[in-house]
Amino acid sequence: MAANSASPISPSDLDAIIKLMWGNEVKEDVFQRWKQGFRFSTDEPTALIQHEGGPCAVIAPVQAYIIKSLISDKKRKSPNWNEVESECVGKLLIRALCEILGQAYDGNRFVLVQMSDSILDEETTKTPPSPDAKKPKDHSYFHSQLRTLSFESPEEVEAYYLERIDMLGETFGVLLFLYSVLCTKGIEALHTEAIDPSETFIDSEFGYGSQSLINLMITGKAVAHVWNYDQDICGLKLKGIQQQSQIGFLTLLEHLRYCEVGSFLKNPMNPVWVLGSETHLTVLFSFESRLVCAETPTEVAKRVFKSFDPEGRNFISADLLQDVLNMLDLVSEPEYVDIMRKKLDAENLGIILLSSFMEEFFPEENVHLPDTFTLYHYNGLLRSCPNNKVVYQKGNAILLETHVLSVLENNGMLTCLQTKWPNIEVQWVGGSTPSLN
């Protein structure tokens, strides 16, 4: 059951949240960029709009989960799938918020953050404003008004939001939800997963969300990396994604070799991906279910091999071959392993290359992807959309027979998509390639 009344966040918890979010100092210009509610486009009923750079770290994942619900609704698989009544749109938003909170849930309680009752009454009713209403709504004001409510079940959370849906669209709607995710997750768990105490969830200069925040919103885990599982780099354990995610993630930064996105994010359970550029997040999706699937034997083999290669050098010590074979349930008798070790390490260098291992045990498998399919792209920033209208942009994709990687600096979209589909080409309806920024 929910608590009888809202209670203030303890000073120590509030200080910890502020430091984790903003650092030692909350810069007002950065805070102002995040001061917006969840509002939908007048040109696309189910597409959220974003006013300034920064809150895409919350808005894009929420949008991805809204789209996930649209895709899973079989009734929507029609030419008019994006025509949704306003009442249903609100329910889609709340369902998305509840899914994200559910992934962050620590098994103890759901903690929702709201403004004080008096402030809520002023913003949602026609009662005369109190003296507090005249105060500037800066970060100090915001943090002084925060209260929490505890719930035991997702059904109670959903009911709470349904009764106060207007609150989500108000001035601090995005931040209140983000703080609810943090409080539901728990400060201790956030520090354990994020590890690096020097990294804030929001960049103090530009206001962008960190990878830990993005991962928290997509997967419920505030880890800082996008590879599968954990990696040991020079004795330092760096945490990654532990299982196949509901929503995927692709980034232009992988093409630039700043990171390597693992199969758990590249191949999510639903054909919806958050796309990352250097400065912004958008969403790509499709109704083609064959674009995602359970891990193939080849993907499993690569993942297991790389678990023995924590430094990402694409080779392992020859002495580890038996362990790899054993984990993959392949023949691992000592005599057989000795034969394969000599074959795979013919020059007796003491190492086995990933490429040689895959060619021997997992020759190219047939992956039944469609040759052509339809993609849609969402960008919530008005200034980044054609005619300043936030709408889903449609593209007709084809997988070519050969891999032809794009090196065009002005086609970041194609470059980003090729980190998952190296042989993809897309013709966007209207002739204009959507912006990742």
Coordinates of C-alpha atoms in Angstrom, one line a residue:
M1 CA 0.0 0.0 0.0
A2 CA 1.1 3.6 -0.6
A3 CA 2.2 5.7 2.3
N4 CA -0.6 7.9 3.8
S5 CA 1.2 11.1 3.0
A6 CA 4.2 12.4 1.1
S7 CA 7.4 12.8 3.2
P8 CA 10.5 15.0 2.5
I9 CA 13.6 13.3 1.2
S10 CA 16.2 13.1 4.0
P11 CA 18.9 15.7 3.7
S12 CA 21.6 13.1 3.3
D13 CA 19.7 11.3 0.6
L14 CA 18.9 14.5 -1.2
D15 CA 22.6 15.6 -1.1
A16 CA 23.7 12.2 -2.4
I17 CA 21.2 12.4 -5.3
I18 CA 22.2 16.0 -6.2
K19 CA 25.9 15.1 -6.2
L20 CA 25.3 12.0 -8.3
M21 CA 23.1 13.9 -10.7
W22 CA 24.8 17.3 -11.0
G23 CA 28.1 17.1 -9.2
N24 CA 29.3 19.4 -6.4
E25 CA 27.5 22.4 -7.9
V26 CA 24.2 22.6 -9.8
K27 CA 24.7 25.0 -12.7
E28 CA 21.5 26.9 -13.3
D29 CA 21.8 27.0 -17.1
V30 CA 22.2 23.2 -17.2
F31 CA 19.3 22.7 -14.8
Q32 CA 17.0 25.0 -16.9
R33 CA 17.6 22.7 -20.0
W34 CA 16.1 19.8 -18.0
K35 CA 13.1 21.8 -16.8
Q36 CA 10.3 20.4 -19.0
G37 CA 7.4 18.0 -18.8
F38 CA 6.4 15.0 -21.0
R39 CA 4.5 16.7 -23.8
F40 CA 3.5 15.2 -27.2
S41 CA 3.8 16.6 -30.6
T42 CA 0.8 18.1 -32.2
D43 CA 1.9 16.6 -35.5
E44 CA 2.5 13.0 -34.2
P45 CA 0.2 12.0 -31.3
T46 CA 2.6 9.5 -29.8
A47 CA 5.9 11.4 -30.2
L48 CA 7.3 13.3 -27.3
I49 CA 8.9 16.7 -27.9
Q50 CA 12.2 17.9 -26.4
H51 CA 12.8 21.6 -26.0
E52 CA 16.6 21.8 -25.2
G53 CA 19.6 19.5 -25.4
G54 CA 20.1 17.2 -22.4
P55 CA 16.9 15.5 -21.3
C56 CA 17.0 13.2 -24.3
A57 CA 18.7 10.8 -21.8
V58 CA 15.3 10.4 -20.3
I59 CA 12.9 11.3 -23.1
A60 CA 14.4 9.0 -25.8
P61 CA 14.2 5.9 -23.6
V62 CA 10.7 6.7 -22.5
Q63 CA 9.8 7.2 -26.2
A64 CA 11.4 3.9 -27.0
Y65 CA 9.2 2.1 -24.4
I66 CA 6.1 3.9 -25.8
I67 CA 7.0 2.6 -29.2
K68 CA 7.6 -0.9 -27.8
S69 CA 3.9 -0.9 -26.6
L70 CA 2.7 0.3 -30.0
I71 CA 4.6 -2.5 -31.7
S72 CA 3.4 -5.2 -29.4
D73 CA -0.2 -4.1 -29.9
K74 CA -1.3 -6.2 -32.9
K75 CA -4.1 -3.9 -33.6
R76 CA -1.6 -1.2 -34.5
K77 CA -0.1 -3.2 -37.4
S78 CA -1.9 -1.1 -40.0
P79 CA -1.2 1.9 -42.1
N80 CA -2.8 4.0 -39.4
W81 CA -0.8 2.6 -36.5
N82 CA 0.3 6.0 -35.3
E83 CA -3.2 7.5 -35.0
V84 CA -3.9 7.2 -31.3
E85 CA -6.5 9.0 -29.2
S86 CA -5.3 11.4 -26.5
E87 CA -6.6 9.2 -23.7
C88 CA -4.7 6.2 -25.0
V89 CA -1.6 8.3 -25.5
G90 CA -1.5 9.1 -21.8
K91 CA -1.9 5.5 -20.9
L92 CA 1.0 4.6 -23.2
L93 CA 3.2 7.2 -21.5
I94 CA 2.3 5.8 -18.0
R95 CA 2.9 2.2 -19.2
A96 CA 6.4 3.3 -20.4
L97 CA 7.2 5.0 -17.2
C98 CA 6.1 2.0 -15.2
E99 CA 8.2 -0.3 -17.3
I100 CA 11.3 1.8 -16.7
L101 CA 10.6 2.0 -13.0
G102 CA 10.0 -1.7 -12.9
Q103 CA 13.4 -2.4 -14.3
A104 CA 15.0 -0.1 -11.7
Y105 CA 13.0 -1.6 -8.8
D106 CA 15.2 -3.0 -6.1
G107 CA 12.7 -5.5 -4.7
N108 CA 11.9 -3.3 -1.7
R109 CA 9.5 -0.5 -2.8
F110 CA 8.7 1.9 -5.6
V111 CA 9.5 5.5 -4.6
L112 CA 7.8 8.3 -6.5
V113 CA 9.1 11.8 -6.2
Q114 CA 6.6 14.8 -6.4
M115 CA 6.5 18.4 -5.5
S116 CA 5.0 19.4 -2.2
D117 CA 1.2 19.1 -2.0
S118 CA 0.7 22.8 -2.0
I119 CA 2.7 23.3 -5.2
L120 CA 0.8 20.5 -6.9
D121 CA -2.5 22.0 -5.9
E122 CA -1.5 25.4 -7.4
E123 CA -0.4 23.8 -10.7
T124 CA -3.3 21.4 -11.2
T125 CA -6.2 23.4 -9.7
K126 CA -7.6 26.9 -9.9
T127 CA -6.9 27.8 -6.3
P128 CA -5.1 31.1 -5.7
P129 CA -1.3 30.8 -5.8
S130 CA 0.5 30.9 -2.5
P131 CA 3.5 33.2 -1.9
D132 CA 5.8 30.3 -2.8
A133 CA 4.4 30.4 -6.4
K134 CA 6.1 33.7 -6.9
K135 CA 9.5 32.3 -6.2
P136 CA 11.8 31.7 -9.2
K137 CA 11.6 28.0 -10.2
D138 CA 15.3 27.4 -10.1
H139 CA 17.2 24.3 -8.8
S140 CA 17.1 25.5 -5.2
Y141 CA 13.3 25.9 -5.3
F142 CA 12.9 22.6 -7.0
H143 CA 14.9 20.6 -4.5
S144 CA 13.3 22.4 -1.5
Q145 CA 9.9 21.2 -2.6
L146 CA 10.6 17.5 -3.2
R147 CA 8.5 14.9 -1.4
T148 CA 8.4 11.1 -1.8
L149 CA 5.6 8.5 -1.8
S150 CA 6.2 4.8 -1.4
F151 CA 4.3 2.0 -3.2
E152 CA 4.5 -1.8 -3.0
S153 CA 3.3 -2.8 -6.5
P154 CA 3.5 -1.5 -10.1
E155 CA -0.3 -1.5 -10.1
E156 CA -0.3 1.1 -7.4
V157 CA 2.3 3.2 -9.3
E158 CA 0.2 3.1 -12.4
A159 CA -3.0 4.1 -10.5
Y160 CA -1.1 7.0 -8.9
Y161 CA 0.1 8.3 -12.3
L162 CA -3.4 7.8 -13.9
E163 CA -4.9 10.1 -11.2
R164 CA -2.2 12.7 -11.7
I165 CA -1.3 12.5 -15.4
D166 CA -1.3 16.2 -15.8
M167 CA 1.6 16.4 -13.3
L168 CA 3.8 14.5 -15.9
G169 CA 3.3 17.3 -18.4
E170 CA 4.1 20.1 -16.0
T171 CA 7.3 22.1 -15.7
F172 CA 9.3 19.5 -13.7
G173 CA 7.7 16.4 -15.1
V174 CA 10.9 14.9 -16.6
L175 CA 13.0 15.6 -13.6
L176 CA 10.4 14.2 -11.1
F177 CA 10.3 11.0 -13.0
L178 CA 14.1 10.8 -13.2
Y179 CA 14.4 11.4 -9.5
S180 CA 11.7 8.7 -9.0
V181 CA 13.9 6.2 -10.9
L182 CA 16.9 7.1 -8.8
C183 CA 15.0 6.8 -5.5
T184 CA 13.4 3.5 -6.6
K185 CA 16.8 2.1 -7.6
G186 CA 18.4 3.3 -4.3
I187 CA 21.5 5.4 -3.8
E188 CA 23.7 2.5 -2.7
A189 CA 22.8 0.4 -5.7
L190 CA 23.5 3.4 -8.1
H191 CA 26.9 3.9 -6.6
T192 CA 27.7 0.2 -6.8
E193 CA 26.7 0.0 -10.5
A194 CA 28.1 3.3 -11.7
I195 CA 31.4 2.7 -9.8
D196 CA 33.2 5.9 -10.9
P197 CA 32.5 8.5 -8.2
S198 CA 33.8 11.3 -10.4
E199 CA 31.3 10.8 -13.1
T200 CA 27.9 12.6 -12.7
F201 CA 24.8 11.4 -14.5
I202 CA 24.4 14.9 -16.1
D203 CA 27.4 16.6 -17.7
S204 CA 28.0 19.8 -15.7
E205 CA 29.0 21.8 -18.8
F206 CA 26.6 20.7 -21.6
G207 CA 23.8 18.9 -19.7
Y208 CA 24.1 15.6 -21.6
G209 CA 23.2 12.4 -19.8
S210 CA 26.0 10.0 -19.1
Q211 CA 26.1 6.4 -20.4
S212 CA 25.3 5.2 -16.9
L213 CA 22.1 7.2 -17.0
I214 CA 21.2 6.0 -20.4
N215 CA 21.8 2.4 -19.5
L216 CA 19.7 2.9 -16.3
M217 CA 16.8 4.2 -18.3
I218 CA 17.1 1.4 -21.0
T219 CA 18.0 -1.6 -18.8
G220 CA 17.5 -0.6 -15.2
K221 CA 21.2 -1.0 -14.5
A222 CA 23.4 2.2 -14.1
V223 CA 26.5 0.6 -15.5
A224 CA 28.9 2.7 -17.5
H225 CA 29.6 0.4 -20.4
V226 CA 27.7 -1.1 -23.3
W227 CA 29.5 -4.4 -23.9
N228 CA 28.2 -7.8 -22.7
Y229 CA 29.0 -8.7 -19.1
D230 CA 32.0 -7.4 -17.1
Q231 CA 35.5 -6.9 -18.4
D232 CA 38.8 -6.8 -16.5
I233 CA 41.0 -4.1 -17.8
C234 CA 44.4 -4.1 -16.1
G235 CA 42.9 -5.5 -12.9
L236 CA 40.0 -3.1 -12.9
K237 CA 36.5 -4.6 -13.2
L238 CA 34.4 -2.6 -15.6
K239 CA 30.7 -3.5 -15.6
G240 CA 28.6 -4.0 -18.7
I241 CA 25.2 -5.2 -19.7
Q242 CA 24.3 -8.6 -18.2
Q243 CA 21.4 -9.8 -20.4
Q244 CA 19.4 -9.2 -23.5
S245 CA 17.6 -6.0 -23.1
Q246 CA 14.0 -5.0 -23.9
I247 CA 15.2 -2.0 -25.9
G248 CA 18.4 -1.8 -27.9
F249 CA 21.1 0.8 -28.2
L250 CA 23.3 1.7 -31.2
T251 CA 25.8 4.5 -31.2
L252 CA 27.9 6.5 -33.7
L253 CA 30.7 6.4 -31.2
E254 CA 31.2 2.7 -31.9
H255 CA 32.2 3.6 -35.5
L256 CA 34.6 6.1 -34.1
R257 CA 36.0 3.3 -31.9
Y258 CA 35.2 4.9 -28.6
C259 CA 33.2 1.9 -27.5
E260 CA 32.0 -1.5 -28.5
V261 CA 28.3 -2.3 -28.2
G262 CA 27.6 -5.9 -27.2
S263 CA 24.9 -8.2 -28.6
F264 CA 22.6 -7.7 -25.6
L265 CA 22.0 -4.1 -26.7
K266 CA 22.4 -4.6 -30.5
N267 CA 20.0 -7.5 -30.5
P268 CA 17.2 -6.6 -28.0
M269 CA 14.0 -8.4 -27.5
N270 CA 12.0 -5.8 -29.4
P271 CA 12.9 -4.1 -32.7
V272 CA 13.4 -0.7 -31.0
W273 CA 16.8 1.0 -30.6
V274 CA 17.9 4.2 -28.9
L275 CA 20.5 5.8 -31.2
G276 CA 23.4 7.8 -29.9
S277 CA 25.4 10.5 -31.6
E278 CA 28.1 12.5 -29.9
T279 CA 25.5 14.9 -28.3
H280 CA 22.0 13.5 -28.7
L281 CA 19.7 10.5 -28.5
T282 CA 17.0 9.5 -30.9
V283 CA 15.0 6.3 -31.6
L284 CA 14.9 3.8 -34.4
F285 CA 12.2 1.2 -34.7
S286 CA 10.5 -1.3 -37.0
F287 CA 7.5 -3.6 -37.1
E288 CA 9.6 -6.3 -38.6
S289 CA 10.0 -8.8 -35.8
R290 CA 12.7 -10.8 -37.7
L291 CA 15.2 -8.0 -37.0
V292 CA 15.6 -9.3 -33.5
C293 CA 15.9 -12.8 -32.1
A294 CA 17.5 -14.9 -29.4
E295 CA 21.3 -15.2 -29.5
T296 CA 22.5 -17.4 -32.3
P297 CA 25.2 -20.0 -31.6
T298 CA 27.7 -17.8 -33.3
E299 CA 26.9 -14.9 -31.1
V300 CA 27.0 -17.1 -28.0
A301 CA 30.4 -18.4 -29.1
K302 CA 31.8 -14.9 -29.6
R303 CA 30.5 -13.8 -26.2
V304 CA 32.0 -16.7 -24.4
F305 CA 35.4 -16.4 -26.2
K306 CA 35.5 -12.7 -25.3
S307 CA 34.7 -13.4 -21.7
F308 CA 38.2 -15.0 -21.6
D309 CA 39.6 -11.9 -23.4
P310 CA 38.7 -9.1 -21.0
E311 CA 41.1 -6.6 -22.6
G312 CA 39.4 -7.0 -26.0
R313 CA 42.5 -8.1 -27.9
N314 CA 40.6 -10.7 -30.0
F315 CA 42.8 -13.6 -28.9
I316 CA 43.2 -15.8 -25.8
S317 CA 46.0 -17.8 -24.3
A318 CA 46.1 -21.2 -25.9
D319 CA 45.9 -22.7 -22.4
L320 CA 42.4 -21.4 -22.1
L321 CA 41.0 -23.3 -25.1
Q322 CA 39.7 -26.2 -23.0
D323 CA 37.8 -23.8 -20.7
V324 CA 36.2 -22.1 -23.7
L325 CA 35.2 -25.4 -25.3
N326 CA 33.8 -26.6 -22.0
M327 CA 31.6 -23.5 -21.5
L328 CA 30.2 -23.9 -25.0
D329 CA 29.4 -27.6 -24.4
L330 CA 31.8 -28.7 -27.2
V331 CA 34.1 -31.6 -27.0
S332 CA 36.7 -30.8 -24.4
E333 CA 38.6 -34.0 -23.8
P334 CA 42.3 -33.3 -23.2
E335 CA 43.5 -35.3 -26.2
Y336 CA 41.1 -33.5 -28.5
V337 CA 42.0 -30.1 -27.1
D338 CA 45.7 -30.7 -27.7
I339 CA 45.0 -31.5 -31.3
M340 CA 42.9 -28.4 -31.8
R341 CA 45.4 -26.2 -29.9
K342 CA 48.2 -27.3 -32.3
K343 CA 45.9 -26.6 -35.3
L344 CA 44.7 -23.2 -34.1
D345 CA 48.2 -22.2 -32.9
A346 CA 50.2 -23.6 -35.7
E347 CA 53.1 -21.1 -35.2
N348 CA 53.2 -22.1 -31.5
L349 CA 52.8 -18.5 -30.3
G350 CA 50.8 -19.5 -27.3
I351 CA 47.6 -17.7 -28.5
I352 CA 44.4 -18.5 -30.3
L353 CA 42.8 -15.8 -32.5
L354 CA 39.1 -15.2 -32.3
S355 CA 38.8 -15.4 -36.1
S356 CA 40.6 -18.8 -36.2
F357 CA 38.4 -20.2 -33.4
M358 CA 35.2 -19.1 -35.2
E359 CA 36.2 -20.4 -38.5
E360 CA 37.0 -23.8 -37.0
F361 CA 34.0 -24.3 -34.7
F362 CA 31.4 -21.9 -36.0
P363 CA 31.6 -21.4 -39.7
E364 CA 29.3 -18.8 -41.2
E365 CA 25.7 -19.6 -40.2
N366 CA 22.6 -18.7 -42.1
V367 CA 20.8 -15.9 -40.4
H368 CA 17.4 -15.4 -41.8
L369 CA 17.1 -11.6 -41.9
P370 CA 14.7 -10.0 -44.3
D371 CA 16.2 -8.5 -47.5
T372 CA 14.0 -5.5 -47.2
F373 CA 12.1 -3.9 -44.4
T374 CA 10.7 -0.6 -43.2
L375 CA 12.4 1.6 -40.5
Y376 CA 11.0 4.6 -38.7
H377 CA 13.1 7.3 -36.9
Y378 CA 12.1 9.6 -34.1
N379 CA 13.9 12.8 -33.1
G380 CA 12.2 14.8 -30.3
L381 CA 14.2 18.1 -30.9
L382 CA 12.0 20.5 -32.9
R383 CA 15.0 22.3 -34.4
S384 CA 16.3 18.9 -35.7
C385 CA 13.2 18.0 -37.6
P386 CA 12.0 19.0 -41.1
N387 CA 9.8 22.1 -40.8
N388 CA 10.3 22.0 -37.0
K389 CA 7.7 19.2 -36.8
V390 CA 8.3 16.2 -34.6
V391 CA 7.0 13.2 -36.7
Y392 CA 8.2 9.7 -37.3
Q393 CA 10.3 9.6 -40.5
K394 CA 9.9 6.5 -42.7
G395 CA 12.7 4.7 -44.5
N396 CA 12.9 1.7 -46.8
A397 CA 15.9 -0.4 -45.9
I398 CA 17.7 -3.0 -48.0
L399 CA 20.5 -5.4 -46.9
L400 CA 23.0 -5.6 -49.8
E401 CA 24.9 -8.7 -50.7
T402 CA 28.2 -7.2 -49.9
H403 CA 29.4 -5.0 -47.0
V404 CA 30.0 -1.4 -48.1
L405 CA 30.7 0.7 -45.1
S406 CA 29.8 4.4 -45.3
V407 CA 32.6 6.9 -44.6
L408 CA 30.5 9.9 -45.4
E409 CA 30.8 12.4 -42.5
N410 CA 27.4 13.9 -43.5
N411 CA 25.6 10.6 -43.2
G412 CA 25.9 9.8 -39.5
M413 CA 22.6 7.9 -39.6
L414 CA 23.8 5.3 -42.1
T415 CA 27.2 5.1 -40.3
C416 CA 25.4 4.4 -37.0
L417 CA 23.1 1.8 -38.5
Q418 CA 26.0 0.0 -40.1
T419 CA 27.4 -0.8 -36.7
K420 CA 24.5 -3.4 -36.6
W421 CA 23.8 -4.0 -40.3
P422 CA 27.2 -3.5 -42.1
N423 CA 25.5 -4.0 -45.5
I424 CA 22.4 -1.7 -45.0
E425 CA 21.2 1.0 -47.3
V426 CA 18.2 3.2 -46.5
Q427 CA 16.0 5.3 -48.8
W428 CA 14.2 7.8 -46.6
V429 CA 10.8 8.9 -47.7
G430 CA 10.9 12.5 -48.8
G431 CA 14.6 12.2 -49.7
S432 CA 16.0 13.8 -46.5
T433 CA 18.1 11.6 -44.1
P434 CA 16.9 12.1 -40.5
S435 CA 19.4 13.8 -38.1
L436 CA 21.0 12.0 -35.2
N437 CA 21.6 15.4 -33.6

